Amino acid sequence: MARHGAGTPFLLRLSLLLLLRPGGEWGTLGCASVAVGSPIVPLGSAVTASCTIQSELCRGLEPGNVRITWMLDNEPVAGSQCRGPGGTEVSNLTLPQFNRTQAKLWCWVEWNGTKQRVGMAEIRAGYPPAKPFNLSCILNLSDYGLMCQWEQGANSHLPTSVALKCAGDLQAHSSHCHRSRAQAVTGCTPQGGHSHCMVPRRLLQLYRQMEIWVSATNALGTAESEHLCIDPMDVAKLDPPALQSIQSIPFQTDCVALAWEVARSNAHMELQCELRYRAPEDPAWALVTGIVGQARTTQCCGFLFGTQYHFQMRCRRSTARGYWSEWSPGRNYTTHEKAPTGKLDAWWSARPAGAGGLLEVQLRWKAPRRWEANGRVLGYRVTLSPRRRGRDPPTVCNTTHTQCNFSAPMGTRRVYLSAYNTAGESAATEVILLETKGQPLAGLWAMPRGEHSLWVRWEAPLAPPDAYVLEWQRVSSEPSHCSACWQMERDGAATAALIQDGIEPFQRYNISVYPLYKDAIGVPVHTAAYSKQKAPSHAPKLHLKSISKSNAELCWDPVPVEMQNGFITSYTIFWANSTTEVSSATVNPSLSSFVIQELKPSTLYKVHIMASTVAGGTNSTSLTLVTMVLDDIEIQFLFLTLGLIFVLFILLLICFQKNGRVKQQFWPSVPDPANSSLGKWVPAELQQEPLHLPGVREPGLATISTVTVLERAAGKQPSTWGKEPTTEPAGTFPALPQPYVQQEGPRMPGRGWAAVEPGQGPCGSGQTVQYARVVGDGYKGQQHAPPRLYLRSSSTQPLLLDPSPSPKPYENLWFHGAAPHGCPGNGGCPEELPATFPLLQGLRIGGAEELHDCRTF
């Protein structure tokens, strides 16, 4: 079942193909047919069609189970289906507006979900043919074929046949053509879609009128052009003549004689010819008409001397209104020269040459006009006096240029200028060197006339001048001078002039106008102008001149005049930070600096400038700046405040140093042992003996002055020197004799022992125990003692028996141990003093004879 179900659609399609083919459509077997109202319709009109299915001829289709659909190319369209006579199924379709130039209409049958095309009709739409126009014909005398051409109208979108029709035996009455009984024939048919063709000679009737027109036909109609009634010979295009010779006759006149030959094909015709000529400088041709072709020669006048001309000639039939022949090949001819005529326009400037009594003159002039030069000018001559017969004046300048600088004697008021060519020299032009002291113009304006010209207008002065001189110079960064940039207006009543020489767009020109009077030159008036403006080539570069926390002063260099491309109308400065909108300000073009105000402190800004003319603006590159946190005044005030505080602090320190009471409050006075009275009691011999401490480094030492060693308890009496010490209770110190000082002789090493009344020891009454360590070997006033180290300590703590940074417990060595070298064994001499009490090692106690030989440590 699965295989059967899967193959059912394929079998259905195969059966339909077998039943409905051959041809792929039922309509080929008469099973279906498609009919349309018209296969070609006007574009945009309605189209009707019907599709009929005959069920009895279509095997496999059940009557009443047929569904017909339509497709216009690939788009479905809806039709109406009904049952027709004889068991047929009919579907009708109406397209209200057919807007395609070509389409295929398909009829489909749908049965059990499968569609099959059963019929098709092709429909085309377009327009009737357009009327041809501009029909013209030319008869070619080489083969006497009539070439006709026309212009076709709009495209009809339908196949169209075009043919050139012609008919003879016409009677011409006035300007109308009346068709005779002669039948029209097709003269020619254009090929390849062209709009021209040639009628052969066998269909033409020469010297007789013929009717010619163009006919265009398609399925929707026929259109004809206007009928052309012509004699083929009237539209014949002749071959051009050939110029033979050109010469000037008679000599020293402005006339020339020309000779030509007509073409052989035109020799039997009456011809009318035209001659044209022009010089290379002429903008247009000069035309000479009314020349008889059979004359083969003519004379023409009005030519300039010494000028090259280009000549051409053409002809046509005299009695026809047909076509001219082509222009003949050109021929060049140069007329003979003549001495220059007329006066030269001259302009000058003069100034004293300093020492020597000479006058420096710069003379400029314009070359003579073509009709005055009479040929090619070879040079110019300047003299200080006019030329007379038989004697030529001395020449101060002979040049081929149009300017000359020369020196003349002071007081020279006239110079003479002339031009010459191969035929002679012109009459001298008198140039009067006038002073510039006349009235100036009342007003002067200049405006562009074109990209290469300027229109200058002025208001005449009160005194009418004889002429005007206009002078202009291009403005540039580097000084330059144009010797040819001037012109003279000889009409004293003129109030305007056009200047064109050397004018370029986007460049500034300074224009000056001088009125010329009979006895003076007017003071010039100046103005500036551009023939065309545009945006500047680049904007100026911004520079930061100064900046504060709220203001920034900018400056810039003006744009070079060559880069301005017009008059700068304004500068616009734009600035913005990263959070606010762009702000701008417009600056007068005469300024070169600007101050931006109301900026935020310690903020980054981007600034650029735009230079503008009437034709546009150009932006510069951006300048980045950061405003300051404080202004200069605030910074100065801050430094001033800090300086004042520092000065006050110094003054307070000085006051503390100078004022004892104040100093005593902050730095109390501490007794200086070096300045004590003990230093005055000790003999000088003791100060000279050095102290030797084994194993102890000798740092820098200080002088010993006053030393308090111990204090003993009240009521204890010292024992007698040399006797056995009395046994005392534990915790008390042995008695010492009263303090005294023994002095030895000068320059003898001596030692002193000093004792004071001791107090109770660590086990006594608990009074304060003072101890000290003194390392020294000199006293105040001694000169040869090395540096001493004096260390002093006061403590309210008992002396400790264990090792500690404090000194070791004090013991009176007089009463313990054996005597050192040479000392009595009864203990009269103290034992070797511990190194931890250098004070005791540097002291000698006098007053006991048995101690006289005790060694000092």
Tab-separated table of C-alpha atoms in Angstrom, residues 245-258 298-301 303-307 309 311 333-337:
chain	number	residue	atom	x	y	z
A	245	SER	CA	45.246	82.404	-58.464
A	246	ILE	CA	45.071	85.456	-56.157
A	247	GLN	CA	47.054	88.677	-56.574
A	248	SER	CA	47.026	92.341	-55.559
A	249	ILE	CA	46.077	94.779	-58.330
A	250	PRO	CA	47.003	97.523	-58.754
A	251	PHE	CA	49.930	97.955	-56.387
A	252	GLN	CA	49.474	100.116	-53.230
A	253	THR	CA	45.710	99.549	-53.172
A	254	ASP	CA	43.575	97.300	-50.950
A	255	CYS	CA	42.112	95.239	-53.833
A	256	VAL	CA	42.890	91.706	-55.020
A	257	ALA	CA	41.958	89.696	-58.131
A	258	LEU	CA	40.852	86.037	-57.968
A	298	THR	CA	36.545	88.710	-60.001
A	299	GLN	CA	38.057	91.578	-57.986
A	300	CYS	CA	37.506	92.325	-54.307
A	301	CYS	CA	38.642	95.332	-52.221
A	303	PHE	CA	41.773	94.130	-47.589
A	304	LEU	CA	44.379	95.163	-45.032
A	305	PHE	CA	47.988	95.677	-46.071
A	306	GLY	CA	50.520	93.068	-45.099
A	307	THR	CA	47.869	90.667	-43.833
A	309	TYR	CA	43.959	85.828	-45.674
A	311	PHE	CA	39.993	82.235	-49.320
A	333	TYR	CA	47.346	84.904	-49.697
A	334	THR	CA	49.233	87.767	-47.990
A	335	THR	CA	48.596	91.273	-49.190
A	336	HIS	CA	51.503	93.654	-49.825
A	337	GLU	CA	52.787	95.952	-47.041
